[in-house]
XYZ file of N, CA, C and O in Angstrom:
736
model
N 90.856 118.919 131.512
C 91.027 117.484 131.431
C 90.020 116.864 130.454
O 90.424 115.978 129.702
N 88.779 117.248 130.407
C 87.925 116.731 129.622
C 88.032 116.907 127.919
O 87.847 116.001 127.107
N 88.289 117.944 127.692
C 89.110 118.499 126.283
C 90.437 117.590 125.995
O 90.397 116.859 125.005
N 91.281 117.595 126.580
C 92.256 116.711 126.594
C 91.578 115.086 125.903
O 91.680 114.399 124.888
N 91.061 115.087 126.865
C 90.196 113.178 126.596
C 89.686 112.911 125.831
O 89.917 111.812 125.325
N 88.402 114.011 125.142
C 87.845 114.516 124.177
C 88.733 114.161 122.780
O 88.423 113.492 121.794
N 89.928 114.870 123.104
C 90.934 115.821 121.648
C 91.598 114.180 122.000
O 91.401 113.737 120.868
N 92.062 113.311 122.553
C 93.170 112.245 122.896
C 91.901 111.344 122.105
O 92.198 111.228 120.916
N 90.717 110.749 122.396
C 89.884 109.971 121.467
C 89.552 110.063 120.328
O 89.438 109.166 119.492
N 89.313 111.571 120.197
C 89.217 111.653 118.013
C 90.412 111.468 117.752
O 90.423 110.640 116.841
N 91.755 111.836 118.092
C 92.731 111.032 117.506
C 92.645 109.760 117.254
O 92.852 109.089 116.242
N 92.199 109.439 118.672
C 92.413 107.857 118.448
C 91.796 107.109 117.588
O 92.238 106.050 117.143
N 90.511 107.730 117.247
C 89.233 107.006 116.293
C 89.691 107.255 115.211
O 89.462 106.440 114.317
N 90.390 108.302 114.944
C 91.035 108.808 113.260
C 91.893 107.679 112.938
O 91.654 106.840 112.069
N 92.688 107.709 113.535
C 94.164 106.158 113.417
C 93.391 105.277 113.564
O 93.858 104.410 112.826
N 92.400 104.822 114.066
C 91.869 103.556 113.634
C 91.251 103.871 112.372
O 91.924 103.765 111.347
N 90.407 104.135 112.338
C 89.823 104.423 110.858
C 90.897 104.494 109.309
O 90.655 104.262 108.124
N 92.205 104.958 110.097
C 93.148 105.576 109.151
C 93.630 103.732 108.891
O 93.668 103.056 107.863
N 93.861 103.484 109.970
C 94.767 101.870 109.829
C 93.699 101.055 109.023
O 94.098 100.440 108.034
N 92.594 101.009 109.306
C 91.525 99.956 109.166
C 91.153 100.358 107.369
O 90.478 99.505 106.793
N 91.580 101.599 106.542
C 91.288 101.879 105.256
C 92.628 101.362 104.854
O 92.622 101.069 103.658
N 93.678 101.165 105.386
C 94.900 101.342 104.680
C 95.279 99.911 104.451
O 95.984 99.600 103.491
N 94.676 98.742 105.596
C 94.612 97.486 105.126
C 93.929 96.861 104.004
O 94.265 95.810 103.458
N 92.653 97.817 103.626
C 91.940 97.360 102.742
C 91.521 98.060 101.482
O 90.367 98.454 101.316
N 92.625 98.229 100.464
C 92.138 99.559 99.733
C 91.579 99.201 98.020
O 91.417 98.024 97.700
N 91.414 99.918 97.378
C 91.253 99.447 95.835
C 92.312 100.034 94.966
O 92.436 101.233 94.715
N 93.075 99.048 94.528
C 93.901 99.335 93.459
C 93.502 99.117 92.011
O 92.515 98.524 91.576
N 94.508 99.740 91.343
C 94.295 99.735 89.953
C 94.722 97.994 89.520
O 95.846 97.610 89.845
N 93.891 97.135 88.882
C 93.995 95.953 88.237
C 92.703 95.605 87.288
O 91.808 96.440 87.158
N 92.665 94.728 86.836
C 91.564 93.870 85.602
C 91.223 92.306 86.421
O 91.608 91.654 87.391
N 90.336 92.245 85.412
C 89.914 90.418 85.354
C 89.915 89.941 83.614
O 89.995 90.594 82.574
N 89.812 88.780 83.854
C 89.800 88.558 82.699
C 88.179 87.629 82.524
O 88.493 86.440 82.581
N 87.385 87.691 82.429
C 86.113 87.046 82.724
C 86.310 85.694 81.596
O 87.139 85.592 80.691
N 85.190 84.689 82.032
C 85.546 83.315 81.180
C 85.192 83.536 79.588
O 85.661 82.941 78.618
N 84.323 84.467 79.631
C 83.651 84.806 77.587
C 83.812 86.331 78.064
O 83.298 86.956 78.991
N 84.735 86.682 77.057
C 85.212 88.238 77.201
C 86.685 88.726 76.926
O 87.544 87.852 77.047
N 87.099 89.963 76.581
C 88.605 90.639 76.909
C 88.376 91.093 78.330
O 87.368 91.001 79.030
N 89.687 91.658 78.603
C 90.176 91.741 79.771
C 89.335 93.034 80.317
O 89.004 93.857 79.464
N 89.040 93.224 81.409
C 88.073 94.568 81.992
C 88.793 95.220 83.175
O 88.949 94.648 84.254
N 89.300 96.686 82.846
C 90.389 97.119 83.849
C 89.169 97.886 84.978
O 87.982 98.082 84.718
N 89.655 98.109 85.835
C 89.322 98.818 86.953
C 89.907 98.812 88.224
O 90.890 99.551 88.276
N 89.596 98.139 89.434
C 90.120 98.284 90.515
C 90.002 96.821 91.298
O 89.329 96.081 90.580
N 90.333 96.273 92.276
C 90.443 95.296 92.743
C 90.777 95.683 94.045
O 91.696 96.457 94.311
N 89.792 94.975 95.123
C 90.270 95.246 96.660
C 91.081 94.230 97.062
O 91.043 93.006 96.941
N 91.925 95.114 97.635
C 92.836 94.241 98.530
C 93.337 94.776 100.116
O 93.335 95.859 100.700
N 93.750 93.402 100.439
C 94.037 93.181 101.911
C 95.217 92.401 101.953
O 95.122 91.228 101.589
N 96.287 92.827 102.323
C 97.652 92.425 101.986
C 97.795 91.339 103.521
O 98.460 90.303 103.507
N 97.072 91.815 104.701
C 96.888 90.678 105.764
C 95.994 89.478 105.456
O 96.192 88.539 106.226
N 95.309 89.327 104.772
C 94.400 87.909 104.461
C 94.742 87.730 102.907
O 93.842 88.044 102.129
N 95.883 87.285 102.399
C 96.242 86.843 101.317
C 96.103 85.275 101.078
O 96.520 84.622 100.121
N 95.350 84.811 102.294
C 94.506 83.775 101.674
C 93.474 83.626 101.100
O 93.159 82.542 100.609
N 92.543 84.958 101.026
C 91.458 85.151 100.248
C 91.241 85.748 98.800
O 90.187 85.934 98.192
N 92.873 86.055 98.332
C 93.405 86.209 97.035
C 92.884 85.200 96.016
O 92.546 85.324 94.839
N 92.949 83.684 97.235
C 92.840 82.593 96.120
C 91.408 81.871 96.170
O 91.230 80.756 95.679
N 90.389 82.624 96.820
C 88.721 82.414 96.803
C 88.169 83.174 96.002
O 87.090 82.991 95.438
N 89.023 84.246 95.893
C 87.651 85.252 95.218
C 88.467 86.624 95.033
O 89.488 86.925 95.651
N 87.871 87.324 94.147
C 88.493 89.069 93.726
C 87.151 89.724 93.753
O 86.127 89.257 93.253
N 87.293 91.106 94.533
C 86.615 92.314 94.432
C 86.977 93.454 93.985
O 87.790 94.293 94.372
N 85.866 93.338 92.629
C 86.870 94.200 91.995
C 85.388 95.478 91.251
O 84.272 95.126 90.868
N 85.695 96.251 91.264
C 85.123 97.743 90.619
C 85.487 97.718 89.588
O 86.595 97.410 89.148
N 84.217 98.176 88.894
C 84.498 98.516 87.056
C 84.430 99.991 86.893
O 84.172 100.821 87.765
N 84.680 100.171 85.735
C 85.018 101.998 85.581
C 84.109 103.008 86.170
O 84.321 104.166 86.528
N 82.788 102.098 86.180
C 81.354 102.933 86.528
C 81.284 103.013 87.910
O 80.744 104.015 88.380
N 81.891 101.829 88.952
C 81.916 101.975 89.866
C 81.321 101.092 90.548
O 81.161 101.274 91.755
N 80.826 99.847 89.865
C 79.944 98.931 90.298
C 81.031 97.862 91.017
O 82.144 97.878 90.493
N 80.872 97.021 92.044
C 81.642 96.101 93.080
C 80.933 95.153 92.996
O 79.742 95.192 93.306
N 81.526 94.127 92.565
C 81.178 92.621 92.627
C 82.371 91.577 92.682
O 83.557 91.830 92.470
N 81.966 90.689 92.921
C 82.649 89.341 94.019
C 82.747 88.443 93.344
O 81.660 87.893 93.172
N 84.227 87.612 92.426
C 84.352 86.710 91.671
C 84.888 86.007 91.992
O 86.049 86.283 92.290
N 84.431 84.701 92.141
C 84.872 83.308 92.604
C 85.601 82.639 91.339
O 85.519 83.399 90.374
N 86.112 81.754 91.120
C 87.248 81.260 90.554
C 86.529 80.605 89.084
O 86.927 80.679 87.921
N 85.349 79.965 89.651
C 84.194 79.912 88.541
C 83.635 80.917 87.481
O 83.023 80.528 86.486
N 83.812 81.859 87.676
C 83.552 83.419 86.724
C 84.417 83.773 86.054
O 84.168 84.039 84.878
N 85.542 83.882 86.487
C 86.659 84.602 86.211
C 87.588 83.725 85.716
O 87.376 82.598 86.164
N 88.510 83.773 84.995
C 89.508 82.968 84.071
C 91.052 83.507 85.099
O 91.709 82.677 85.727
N 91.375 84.911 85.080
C 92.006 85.337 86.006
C 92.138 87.054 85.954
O 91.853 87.805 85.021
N 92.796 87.451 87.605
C 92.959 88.754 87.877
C 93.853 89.253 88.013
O 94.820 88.538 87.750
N 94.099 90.260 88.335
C 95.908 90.598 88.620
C 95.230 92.210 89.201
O 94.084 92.655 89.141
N 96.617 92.842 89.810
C 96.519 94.416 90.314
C 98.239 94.492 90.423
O 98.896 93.456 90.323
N 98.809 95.656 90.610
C 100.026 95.471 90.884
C 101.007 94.525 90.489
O 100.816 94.566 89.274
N 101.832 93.783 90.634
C 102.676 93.053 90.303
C 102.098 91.283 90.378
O 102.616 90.256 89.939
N 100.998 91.487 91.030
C 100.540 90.232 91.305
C 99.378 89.829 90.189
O 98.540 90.691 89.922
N 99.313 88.597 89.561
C 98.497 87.716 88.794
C 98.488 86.586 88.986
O 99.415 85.779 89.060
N 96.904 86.417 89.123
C 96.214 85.227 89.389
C 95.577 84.165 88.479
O 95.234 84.806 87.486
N 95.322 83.197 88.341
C 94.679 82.264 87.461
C 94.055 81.421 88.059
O 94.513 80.601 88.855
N 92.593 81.598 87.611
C 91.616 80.141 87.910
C 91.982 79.280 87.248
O 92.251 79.277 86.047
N 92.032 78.142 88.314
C 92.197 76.296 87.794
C 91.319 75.870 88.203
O 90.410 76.621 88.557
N 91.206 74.515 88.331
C 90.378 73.417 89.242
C 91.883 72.361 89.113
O 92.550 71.989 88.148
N 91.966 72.180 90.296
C 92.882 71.672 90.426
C 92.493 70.315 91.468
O 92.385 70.979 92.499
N 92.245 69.064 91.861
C 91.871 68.096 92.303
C 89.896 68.725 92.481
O 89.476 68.890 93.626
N 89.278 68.898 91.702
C 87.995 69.268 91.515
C 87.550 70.639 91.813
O 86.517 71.096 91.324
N 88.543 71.498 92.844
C 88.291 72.484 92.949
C 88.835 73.737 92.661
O 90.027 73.966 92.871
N 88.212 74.415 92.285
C 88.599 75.638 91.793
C 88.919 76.786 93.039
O 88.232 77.127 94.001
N 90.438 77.270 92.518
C 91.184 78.189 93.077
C 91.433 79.465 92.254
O 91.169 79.351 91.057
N 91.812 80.455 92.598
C 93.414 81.296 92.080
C 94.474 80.855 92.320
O 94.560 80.641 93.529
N 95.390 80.587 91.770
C 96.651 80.308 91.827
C 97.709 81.554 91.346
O 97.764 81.959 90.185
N 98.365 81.973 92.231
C 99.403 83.284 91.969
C 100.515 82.418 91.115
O 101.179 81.387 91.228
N 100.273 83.588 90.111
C 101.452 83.612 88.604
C 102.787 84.001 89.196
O 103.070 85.199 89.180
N 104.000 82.777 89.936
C 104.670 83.541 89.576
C 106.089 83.509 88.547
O 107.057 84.268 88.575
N 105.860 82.530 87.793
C 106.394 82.973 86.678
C 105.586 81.758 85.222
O 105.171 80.599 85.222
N 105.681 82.593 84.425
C 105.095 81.852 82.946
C 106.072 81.271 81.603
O 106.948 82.006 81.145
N 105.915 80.386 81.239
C 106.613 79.930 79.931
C 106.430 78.985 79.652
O 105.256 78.628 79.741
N 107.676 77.756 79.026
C 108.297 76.165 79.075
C 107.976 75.875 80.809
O 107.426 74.796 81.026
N 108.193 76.513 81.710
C 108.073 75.786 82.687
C 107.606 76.934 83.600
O 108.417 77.843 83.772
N 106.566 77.006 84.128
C 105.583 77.760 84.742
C 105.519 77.198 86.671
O 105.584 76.063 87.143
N 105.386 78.408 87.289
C 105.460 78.127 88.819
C 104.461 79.042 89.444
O 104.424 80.269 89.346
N 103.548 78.146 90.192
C 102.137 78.897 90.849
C 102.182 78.658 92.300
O 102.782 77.655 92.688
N 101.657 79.404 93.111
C 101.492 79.471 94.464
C 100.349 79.610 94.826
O 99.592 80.407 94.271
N 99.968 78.793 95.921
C 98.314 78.452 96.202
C 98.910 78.466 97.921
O 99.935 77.946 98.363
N 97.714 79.363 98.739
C 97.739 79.429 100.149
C 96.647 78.571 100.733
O 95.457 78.615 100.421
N 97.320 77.637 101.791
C 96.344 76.506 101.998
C 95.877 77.074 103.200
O 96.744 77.711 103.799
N 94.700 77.034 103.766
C 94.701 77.314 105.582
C 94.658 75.489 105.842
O 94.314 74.547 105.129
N 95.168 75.604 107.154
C 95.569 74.648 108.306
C 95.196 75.003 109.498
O 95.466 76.091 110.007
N 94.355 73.835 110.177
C 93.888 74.161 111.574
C 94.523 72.645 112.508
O 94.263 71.460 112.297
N 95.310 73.197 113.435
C 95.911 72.554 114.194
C 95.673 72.651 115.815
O 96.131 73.562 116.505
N 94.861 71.534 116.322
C 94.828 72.075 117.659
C 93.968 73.282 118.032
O 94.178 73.802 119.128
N 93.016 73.784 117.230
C 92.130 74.885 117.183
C 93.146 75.998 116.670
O 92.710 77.140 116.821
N 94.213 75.919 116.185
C 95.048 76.958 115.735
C 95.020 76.731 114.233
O 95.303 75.670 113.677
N 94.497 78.302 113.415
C 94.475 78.525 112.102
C 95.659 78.940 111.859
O 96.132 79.858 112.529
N 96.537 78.193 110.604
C 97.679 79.057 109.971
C 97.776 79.085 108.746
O 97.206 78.139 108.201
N 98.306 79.841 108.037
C 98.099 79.465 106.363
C 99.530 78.988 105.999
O 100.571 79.190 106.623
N 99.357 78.377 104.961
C 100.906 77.777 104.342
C 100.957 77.547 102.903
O 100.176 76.890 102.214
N 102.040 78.217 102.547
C 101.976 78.198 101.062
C 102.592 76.743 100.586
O 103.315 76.011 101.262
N 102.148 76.533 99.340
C 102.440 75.504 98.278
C 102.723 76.036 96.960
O 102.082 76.879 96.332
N 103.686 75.474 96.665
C 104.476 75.944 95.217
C 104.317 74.650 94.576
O 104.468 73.540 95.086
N 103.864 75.066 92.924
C 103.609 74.048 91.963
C 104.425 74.190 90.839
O 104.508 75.406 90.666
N 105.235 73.467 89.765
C 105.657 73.845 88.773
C 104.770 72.640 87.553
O 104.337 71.530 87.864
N 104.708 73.223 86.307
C 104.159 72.951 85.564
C 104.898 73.053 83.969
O 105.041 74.140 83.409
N 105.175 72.218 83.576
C 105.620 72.256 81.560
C 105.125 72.346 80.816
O 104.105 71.658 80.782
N 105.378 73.119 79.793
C 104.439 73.367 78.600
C 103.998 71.883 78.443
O 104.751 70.909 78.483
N 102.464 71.875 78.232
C 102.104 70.473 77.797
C 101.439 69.742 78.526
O 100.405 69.170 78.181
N 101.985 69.681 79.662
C 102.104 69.016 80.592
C 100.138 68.950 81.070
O 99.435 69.956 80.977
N 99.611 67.625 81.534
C 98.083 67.810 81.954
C 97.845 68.478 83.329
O 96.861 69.198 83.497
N 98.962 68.185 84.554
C 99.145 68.304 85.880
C 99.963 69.103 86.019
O 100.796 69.360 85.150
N 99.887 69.757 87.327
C 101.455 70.127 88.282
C 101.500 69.629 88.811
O 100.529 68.928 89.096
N 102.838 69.514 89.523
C 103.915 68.728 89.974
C 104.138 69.647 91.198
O 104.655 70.764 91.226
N 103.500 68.724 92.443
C 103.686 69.419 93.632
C 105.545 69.661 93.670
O 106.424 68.971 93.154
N 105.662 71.149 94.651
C 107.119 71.390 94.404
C 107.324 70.714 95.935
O 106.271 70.527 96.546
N 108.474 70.360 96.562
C 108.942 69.434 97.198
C 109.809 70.133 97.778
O 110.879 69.577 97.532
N 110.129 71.693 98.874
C 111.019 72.172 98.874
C 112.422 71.929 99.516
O 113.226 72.860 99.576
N 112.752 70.574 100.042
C 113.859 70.148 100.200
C 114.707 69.469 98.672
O 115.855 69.276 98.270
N 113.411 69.303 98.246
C 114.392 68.524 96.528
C 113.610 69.544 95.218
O 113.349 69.171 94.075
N 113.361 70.908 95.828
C 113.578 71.778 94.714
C 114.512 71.578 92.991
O 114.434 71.217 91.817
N 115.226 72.062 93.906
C 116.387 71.987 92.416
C 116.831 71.019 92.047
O 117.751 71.122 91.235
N 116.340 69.497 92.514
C 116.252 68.378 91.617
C 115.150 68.605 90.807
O 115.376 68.679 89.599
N 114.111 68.722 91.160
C 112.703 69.266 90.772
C 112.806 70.086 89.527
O 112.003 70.145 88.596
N 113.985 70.730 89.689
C 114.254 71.601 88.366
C 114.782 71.345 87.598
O 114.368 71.690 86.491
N 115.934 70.634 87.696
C 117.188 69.983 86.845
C 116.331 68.743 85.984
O 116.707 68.392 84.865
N 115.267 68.203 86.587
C 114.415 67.326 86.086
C 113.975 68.007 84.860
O 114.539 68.020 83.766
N 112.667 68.677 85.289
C 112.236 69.738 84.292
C 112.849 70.019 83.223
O 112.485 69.664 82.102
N 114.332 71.016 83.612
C 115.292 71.426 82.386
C 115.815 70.545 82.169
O 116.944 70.597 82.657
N 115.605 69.571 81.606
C 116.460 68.593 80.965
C 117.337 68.843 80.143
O 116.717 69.426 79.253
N 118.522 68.782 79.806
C 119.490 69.337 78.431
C 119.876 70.635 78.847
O 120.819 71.122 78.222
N 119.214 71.525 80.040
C 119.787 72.749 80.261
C 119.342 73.153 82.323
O 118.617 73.941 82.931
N 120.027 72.371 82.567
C 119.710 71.736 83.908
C 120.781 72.186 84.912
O 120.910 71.818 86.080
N 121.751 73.334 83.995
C 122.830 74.296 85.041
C 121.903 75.239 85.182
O 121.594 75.266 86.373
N 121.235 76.116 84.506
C 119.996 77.059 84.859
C 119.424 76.682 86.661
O 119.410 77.520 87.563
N 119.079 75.483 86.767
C 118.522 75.281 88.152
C 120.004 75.477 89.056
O 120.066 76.273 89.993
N 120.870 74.848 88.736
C 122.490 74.797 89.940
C 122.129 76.661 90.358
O 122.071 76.668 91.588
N 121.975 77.583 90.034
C 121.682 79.378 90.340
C 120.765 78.969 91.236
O 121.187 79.517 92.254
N 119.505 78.197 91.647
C 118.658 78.287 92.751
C 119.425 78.430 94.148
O 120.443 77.815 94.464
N 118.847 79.211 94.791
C 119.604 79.359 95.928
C 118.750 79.034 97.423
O 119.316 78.978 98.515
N 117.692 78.893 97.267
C 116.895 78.421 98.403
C 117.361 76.698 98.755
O 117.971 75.916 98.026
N 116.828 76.496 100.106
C 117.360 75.145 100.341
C 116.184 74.374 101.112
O 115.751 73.303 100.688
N 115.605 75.104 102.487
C 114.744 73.991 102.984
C 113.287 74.816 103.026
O 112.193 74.390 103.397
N 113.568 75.858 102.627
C 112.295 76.617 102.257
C 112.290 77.511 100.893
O 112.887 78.569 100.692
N 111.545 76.869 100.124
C 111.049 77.744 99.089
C 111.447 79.402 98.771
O 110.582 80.251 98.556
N 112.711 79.644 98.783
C 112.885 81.166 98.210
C 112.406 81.418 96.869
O 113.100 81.336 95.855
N 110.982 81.780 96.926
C 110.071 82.439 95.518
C 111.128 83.416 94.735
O 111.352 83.027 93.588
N 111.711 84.415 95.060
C 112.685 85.165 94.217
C 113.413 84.751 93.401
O 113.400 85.160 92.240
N 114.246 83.803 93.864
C 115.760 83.076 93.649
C 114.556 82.128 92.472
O 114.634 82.429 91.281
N 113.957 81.500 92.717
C 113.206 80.126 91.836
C 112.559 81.206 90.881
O 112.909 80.896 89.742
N 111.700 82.436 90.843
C 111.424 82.741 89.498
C 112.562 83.590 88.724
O 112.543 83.888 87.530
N 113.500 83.894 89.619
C 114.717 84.386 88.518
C 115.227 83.090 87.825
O 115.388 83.159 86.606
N 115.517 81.842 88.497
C 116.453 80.607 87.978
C 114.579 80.372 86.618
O 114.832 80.688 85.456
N 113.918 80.165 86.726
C 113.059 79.509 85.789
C 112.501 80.668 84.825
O 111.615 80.436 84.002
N 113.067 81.887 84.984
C 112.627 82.821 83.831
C 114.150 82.921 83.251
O 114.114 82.157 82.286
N 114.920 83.235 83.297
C 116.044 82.650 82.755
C 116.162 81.568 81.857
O 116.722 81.737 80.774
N 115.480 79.963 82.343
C 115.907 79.035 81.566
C 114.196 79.409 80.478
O 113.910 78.631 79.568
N 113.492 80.354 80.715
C 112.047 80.347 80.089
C 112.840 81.126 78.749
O 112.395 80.966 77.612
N 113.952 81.908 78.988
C 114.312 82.861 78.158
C 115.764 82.268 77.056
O 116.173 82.728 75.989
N 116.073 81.506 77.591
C 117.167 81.166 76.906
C 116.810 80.615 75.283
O 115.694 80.571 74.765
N 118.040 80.243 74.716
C 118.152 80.438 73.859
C 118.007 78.988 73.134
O 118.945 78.233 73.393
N 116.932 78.422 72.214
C 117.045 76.821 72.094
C 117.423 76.449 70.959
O 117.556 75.250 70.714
């Protein structure tokens, strides 16, 4: 019985250990620092606190050194499919997730909210025009007015959005890389 209990707890400590590395690992990505080219290496991530995407990146350089960049340092980061960009956006500086670039550009910023002693996070979608000084909070019940606005002169591109009372990110960067790509 004691072997048993023994052999049943190092399992158990292994799977934790195993779960607790697998939430938090280093992938292959860059930064782009504010005076500099781009510097590849690794970037930690935690795919459960993707609100801390938009405070700060930890990221390893080739040598192996780990340091902690706040939105102030860094211009922007990326790893995987995901890219980020420092703004200051009402005085403060964020990351804002890239997710799509051109004539008309769309960023996602995770807000936390405390309600009632209850923390939740909630995303906000911004779109932005070449030119343009501001974004334009997105509004996700009047989305695809939001868009048809934007595309002016080519404003069937948005009628393809297919989200309605919540923000479908997919559907909105296929409809705005499309009209980013067309033909003028």
């Amino acid at each position: 019985m004691y072997n048993f209990l023994k052999h049943t707890l190092l399992i158990s400590a292994t799977l934790v250990v195993t779960k607790i590395n697998a939430q938090q690992n280093f992938i292959k990505g860059y930064i782009v620092p504010l005076a500099g080219d781009t510097i590849k290496g690794e970037v930690k991530t935690n795919p459960k606190k993707e609100f801390d995407y938009h405070n700060k990146v930890i990221f390893k350089d080739a040598q192996g050194v780990q340091k902690t960049y706040k939105p102030n340092k860094v211009k922007a980061y990326g790893f995987d499919i995901n890219n980020y960009a420092a703004m200051d956006i009402g005085g403060e500086e964020k990351y804002y997730k890239i997710i799509v670039t051109g004539e008309i550009s769309m960023y996602k910023m995770i807000f936390e909210e405390v309600k009632m002693n209850e923390t939740s996070y909630v995303p906000e979608y911004f779109l932005m025009k070449k030119g343009d000084k501001k974004m334009t909070d997105v509004n996700p019940k009047k989305f695809k007015k939001q868009l048809q606005e934007m595309m002016s002169g080519a404003a069937g591109y948005a009628n393809e959005y297919k989200g309605e009372k919540e923000i479908d990110e997919k559907s909105a960067a296929e409809v705005i890389s499309a009209y980013n790509k067309r033909p003028n």
